[in-house]
Amino acid sequence: MKKGLLSAAVLSITCSSTVFAHGSCDTELHGYMQNIKDEMRAMSSDVKSGDNQSAVKHVDSLISYFEKSRSETPHKFIHDDLKGAELKSQNAEYQKVVDGTIVVLKDLERALQSGDSSKVRELFGAMGEQRKLGHSSFKDC
Ligand code: HEM
């Protein structure tokens, strides 16, 4: 993949907004997300320098941060005062998107191991889509 294109893709995936819709949130999930951002950047820099072996290790860390994130409740649900059945169903929606993201990461791991760079590029795009979906649906800080 062209380096410029990869950098642009990664920038758009990891770039975080400095505008907070409802103030900043100091949640466990926010901390995991910061780690996810750092791991994404480290992984992409490994891919750029051709070190797929090291990139795979960052993908493993990403999977484990998403697994931890799965058991957290987004700040938005608390802010919106969701309770009972509604909280349960929104949580299930949130977990579905996290699970989909983990599937993309497992595919990415395989593509890195087999050196399939066009698949790697496609899966970087898919990660960007997961981020967009997750943030537009569940992030308010
Ligand atoms: C490449 C993928 C992702 C990256 C790099 C990423 C990065 C971040 C960052 C840096 C924040 C902190 C706030 C900010 O500065 O904007 C954040 C917050 C958040 N992200 Fe992600 N994220 C990713 C994917 C996802 C996915 C897939 C979901 C949901 C399934 C998600 C849900 C959230 C939520 C809910 C918050 C707000 C924290 C809270 O409610 O406590 N993110 N993310």
mmCIF file of C-alpha atoms and ligand atoms in Angstrom:
data_model
loop_
_atom_site.group_PDB
_atom_site.id
_atom_site.type_symbol
_atom_site.label_atom_id
_atom_site.label_comp_id
_atom_site.label_asym_id
_atom_site.label_seq_id
_atom_site.Cartn_x
_atom_site.Cartn_y
_atom_site.Cartn_z
ATOM 1 C CA MET A 1 0.000 0.000 0.000
ATOM 2 C CA LYS A 2 1.164 3.547 -0.699
ATOM 3 C CA LYS A 3 2.670 5.075 2.449
ATOM 4 C CA GLY A 4 0.772 8.347 2.090
ATOM 5 C CA LEU A 5 -2.505 6.533 1.767
ATOM 6 C CA LEU A 6 -1.812 4.384 4.807
ATOM 7 C CA SER A 7 -0.868 7.436 6.870
ATOM 8 C CA ALA A 8 -4.057 9.200 5.822
ATOM 9 C CA ALA A 9 -6.125 6.139 6.693
ATOM 10 C CA VAL A 10 -4.485 5.802 10.096
ATOM 11 C CA LEU A 11 -4.793 9.499 10.843
ATOM 12 C CA SER A 12 -8.491 9.349 10.129
ATOM 13 C CA ILE A 13 -8.859 6.243 12.297
ATOM 14 C CA THR A 14 -6.908 7.505 15.298
ATOM 15 C CA CYS A 15 -7.468 11.247 15.171
ATOM 16 C CA SER A 16 -9.559 12.252 18.123
ATOM 17 C CA SER A 17 -11.868 15.168 18.425
ATOM 18 C CA THR A 18 -10.994 17.878 20.914
ATOM 19 C CA VAL A 19 -14.609 18.972 21.002
ATOM 20 C CA PHE A 20 -16.581 17.241 23.712
ATOM 21 C CA ALA A 21 -20.313 17.052 23.178
ATOM 22 C CA HIS A 22 -21.168 16.677 26.866
ATOM 23 C CA GLY A 23 -17.965 17.482 28.701
ATOM 24 C CA SER A 24 -15.041 15.119 29.058
ATOM 25 C CA CYS A 25 -15.458 11.727 30.665
ATOM 26 C CA ASP A 26 -12.997 10.083 32.959
ATOM 27 C CA THR A 27 -14.175 6.497 32.504
ATOM 28 C CA GLU A 28 -12.380 3.173 32.392
ATOM 29 C CA LEU A 29 -13.604 2.875 28.790
ATOM 30 C CA HIS A 30 -12.061 6.226 27.896
ATOM 31 C CA GLY A 31 -8.712 4.911 29.193
ATOM 32 C CA TYR A 32 -8.989 1.725 27.108
ATOM 33 C CA MET A 33 -9.823 3.849 24.056
ATOM 34 C CA GLN A 34 -6.660 5.924 24.559
ATOM 35 C CA ASN A 35 -4.690 2.662 24.635
ATOM 36 C CA ILE A 36 -6.498 1.532 21.478
ATOM 37 C CA LYS A 37 -5.485 4.756 19.743
ATOM 38 C CA ASP A 38 -1.827 4.267 20.773
ATOM 39 C CA GLU A 39 -1.820 0.598 19.700
ATOM 40 C CA MET A 40 -3.353 1.476 16.315
ATOM 41 C CA ARG A 41 -0.599 4.029 15.719
ATOM 42 C CA ALA A 42 2.162 1.623 16.755
ATOM 43 C CA MET A 43 0.682 -1.136 14.592
ATOM 44 C CA SER A 44 0.513 1.088 11.538
ATOM 45 C CA SER A 45 4.062 2.251 11.966
ATOM 46 C CA ASP A 46 5.177 -1.413 12.078
ATOM 47 C CA VAL A 47 3.227 -2.123 8.879
ATOM 48 C CA LYS A 48 4.887 0.862 7.188
ATOM 49 C CA SER A 49 8.331 -0.385 8.127
ATOM 50 C CA GLY A 50 7.452 -3.917 7.002
ATOM 51 C CA ASP A 51 7.561 -5.488 10.484
ATOM 52 C CA ASN A 52 4.365 -7.558 10.299
ATOM 53 C CA GLN A 53 5.496 -9.779 13.185
ATOM 54 C CA SER A 54 5.538 -6.821 15.555
ATOM 55 C CA ALA A 55 2.291 -5.479 14.034
ATOM 56 C CA VAL A 56 0.601 -8.778 14.968
ATOM 57 C CA LYS A 57 1.558 -8.215 18.629
ATOM 58 C CA HIS A 58 -0.182 -4.823 18.563
ATOM 59 C CA VAL A 59 -3.250 -6.469 17.015
ATOM 60 C CA ASP A 60 -3.261 -8.912 19.971
ATOM 61 C CA SER A 61 -3.173 -5.954 22.393
ATOM 62 C CA LEU A 62 -5.984 -4.277 20.455
ATOM 63 C CA ILE A 63 -8.113 -7.416 20.756
ATOM 64 C CA SER A 64 -7.534 -7.550 24.500
ATOM 65 C CA TYR A 65 -8.420 -3.835 24.969
ATOM 66 C CA PHE A 66 -11.631 -4.356 22.997
ATOM 67 C CA GLU A 67 -12.407 -7.427 25.132
ATOM 68 C CA LYS A 68 -11.987 -5.240 28.251
ATOM 69 C CA SER A 69 -14.060 -2.448 26.666
ATOM 70 C CA ARG A 70 -16.868 -4.931 26.024
ATOM 71 C CA SER A 71 -17.695 -5.186 29.730
ATOM 72 C CA GLU A 72 -17.771 -1.413 30.233
ATOM 73 C CA THR A 73 -20.847 0.789 29.859
ATOM 74 C CA PRO A 74 -20.511 3.840 27.596
ATOM 75 C CA HIS A 75 -20.861 7.172 29.417
ATOM 76 C CA LYS A 76 -23.701 8.090 27.026
ATOM 77 C CA PHE A 77 -25.961 5.392 28.522
ATOM 78 C CA ILE A 78 -25.485 6.843 32.024
ATOM 79 C CA HIS A 79 -25.877 10.394 30.740
ATOM 80 C CA ASP A 80 -29.112 9.427 28.937
ATOM 81 C CA ASP A 81 -30.248 7.762 32.193
ATOM 82 C CA LEU A 82 -30.952 4.423 30.498
ATOM 83 C CA LYS A 83 -32.339 1.773 32.823
ATOM 84 C CA GLY A 84 -33.813 -1.735 32.800
ATOM 85 C CA ALA A 85 -34.751 -3.215 29.410
ATOM 86 C CA GLU A 86 -33.554 -0.180 27.468
ATOM 87 C CA LEU A 87 -30.132 -0.224 29.082
ATOM 88 C CA LYS A 88 -29.951 -3.950 28.420
ATOM 89 C CA SER A 89 -30.809 -3.638 24.742
ATOM 90 C CA GLN A 90 -28.460 -0.664 24.161
ATOM 91 C CA ASN A 91 -25.685 -2.565 25.910
ATOM 92 C CA ALA A 92 -26.327 -5.528 23.606
ATOM 93 C CA GLU A 93 -26.069 -3.207 20.565
ATOM 94 C CA TYR A 94 -22.798 -1.808 21.901
ATOM 95 C CA GLN A 95 -21.385 -5.296 22.489
ATOM 96 C CA LYS A 96 -22.380 -6.334 18.960
ATOM 97 C CA VAL A 97 -20.256 -3.516 17.486
ATOM 98 C CA VAL A 98 -17.337 -4.434 19.779
ATOM 99 C CA ASP A 99 -17.628 -8.077 18.672
ATOM 100 C CA GLY A 100 -17.666 -7.012 14.997
ATOM 101 C CA THR A 101 -14.503 -4.996 15.624
ATOM 102 C CA ILE A 102 -12.776 -8.021 17.156
ATOM 103 C CA VAL A 103 -13.708 -10.078 14.064
ATOM 104 C CA VAL A 104 -12.044 -7.407 11.840
ATOM 105 C CA LEU A 105 -8.927 -7.501 14.053
ATOM 106 C CA LYS A 106 -8.704 -11.308 13.829
ATOM 107 C CA ASP A 107 -8.938 -11.071 10.018
ATOM 108 C CA LEU A 108 -6.270 -8.364 10.092
ATOM 109 C CA GLU A 109 -4.008 -10.639 12.122
ATOM 110 C CA ARG A 110 -4.335 -13.369 9.476
ATOM 111 C CA ALA A 111 -3.701 -10.908 6.619
ATOM 112 C CA LEU A 112 -0.550 -9.626 8.361
ATOM 113 C CA GLN A 113 0.699 -13.158 8.965
ATOM 114 C CA SER A 114 0.229 -14.109 5.317
ATOM 115 C CA GLY A 115 1.633 -10.790 4.034
ATOM 116 C CA ASP A 116 -1.556 -10.001 2.082
ATOM 117 C CA SER A 117 -1.130 -6.224 1.838
ATOM 118 C CA SER A 118 -4.267 -5.478 -0.156
ATOM 119 C CA LYS A 119 -6.319 -7.315 2.481
ATOM 120 C CA VAL A 120 -4.450 -5.375 5.194
ATOM 121 C CA ARG A 121 -5.457 -2.123 3.474
ATOM 122 C CA GLU A 122 -9.075 -3.251 3.199
ATOM 123 C CA LEU A 123 -9.143 -4.179 6.902
ATOM 124 C CA PHE A 124 -7.648 -0.822 7.925
ATOM 125 C CA GLY A 125 -10.621 0.693 6.129
ATOM 126 C CA ALA A 126 -12.959 -1.672 7.971
ATOM 127 C CA MET A 127 -11.449 -0.565 11.319
ATOM 128 C CA GLY A 128 -12.169 3.047 10.365
ATOM 129 C CA GLU A 129 -15.784 2.076 9.694
ATOM 130 C CA GLN A 130 -16.077 0.296 13.068
ATOM 131 C CA ARG A 131 -14.716 3.380 14.805
ATOM 132 C CA LYS A 132 -17.181 5.624 12.991
ATOM 133 C CA LEU A 133 -20.090 3.327 13.824
ATOM 134 C CA GLY A 134 -19.071 2.920 17.472
ATOM 135 C CA HIS A 135 -18.492 6.624 18.050
ATOM 136 C CA SER A 136 -21.579 7.889 16.226
ATOM 137 C CA SER A 137 -23.800 5.444 18.130
ATOM 138 C CA PHE A 138 -22.306 5.321 21.626
ATOM 139 C CA LYS A 139 -19.845 8.158 22.293
ATOM 140 C CA ASP A 140 -20.912 11.473 23.807
ATOM 141 C CA CYS A 141 -17.647 12.578 25.383
HETATM 142 C C1 HEM B 1 -9.793 2.109 15.654
HETATM 143 C C2 HEM B 1 -10.803 2.106 16.466
HETATM 144 C C3 HEM B 1 -11.033 3.101 17.563
HETATM 145 C C4 HEM B 1 -10.215 4.116 18.020
HETATM 146 C C5 HEM B 1 -8.816 4.491 17.530
HETATM 147 C C6 HEM B 1 -10.933 4.772 19.102
HETATM 148 C C7 HEM B 1 -10.439 5.851 19.840
HETATM 149 C C8 HEM B 1 -11.135 6.512 20.831
HETATM 150 C C9 HEM B 1 -10.628 7.649 21.584
HETATM 151 C C10 HEM B 1 -9.255 8.286 21.395
HETATM 152 C C11 HEM B 1 -11.593 8.002 22.474
HETATM 153 C C12 HEM B 1 -11.509 9.121 23.513
HETATM 154 C C13 HEM B 1 -12.365 10.273 23.166
HETATM 155 C C14 HEM B 1 -11.820 11.090 22.037
HETATM 156 O O1 HEM B 1 -10.701 11.631 22.195
HETATM 157 O O2 HEM B 1 -12.517 11.225 21.000
HETATM 158 C C15 HEM B 1 -12.722 7.118 22.295
HETATM 159 C C16 HEM B 1 -13.881 7.158 23.022
HETATM 160 C C17 HEM B 1 -14.928 6.264 22.896
HETATM 161 N N1 HEM B 1 -14.994 5.206 22.022
HETATM 162 FE FE1 HEM B 1 -13.579 4.658 20.671
HETATM 163 N N2 HEM B 1 -12.139 4.152 19.287
HETATM 164 C C18 HEM B 1 -12.246 3.127 18.369
HETATM 165 C C19 HEM B 1 -13.309 2.266 18.208
HETATM 166 C C20 HEM B 1 -14.456 2.254 18.976
HETATM 167 C C21 HEM B 1 -15.555 1.297 18.845
HETATM 168 C C22 HEM B 1 -15.598 0.159 17.828
HETATM 169 C C23 HEM B 1 -16.487 1.632 19.792
HETATM 170 C C24 HEM B 1 -17.807 0.989 20.148
HETATM 171 C C25 HEM B 1 -18.152 -0.248 19.867
HETATM 172 C C26 HEM B 1 -15.984 2.785 20.509
HETATM 173 C C27 HEM B 1 -16.647 3.431 21.541
HETATM 174 C C28 HEM B 1 -16.186 4.542 22.214
HETATM 175 C C29 HEM B 1 -16.937 5.205 23.283
HETATM 176 C C30 HEM B 1 -18.302 4.769 23.809
HETATM 177 C C31 HEM B 1 -16.137 6.278 23.708
HETATM 178 C C32 HEM B 1 -16.461 7.287 24.838
HETATM 179 C C33 HEM B 1 -15.949 6.765 26.191
HETATM 180 C C34 HEM B 1 -17.056 6.520 27.216
HETATM 181 O O3 HEM B 1 -18.241 6.520 26.900
HETATM 182 O O4 HEM B 1 -16.688 6.295 28.393
HETATM 183 N N3 HEM B 1 -14.749 3.133 19.999
HETATM 184 N N4 HEM B 1 -12.409 6.210 21.303
#
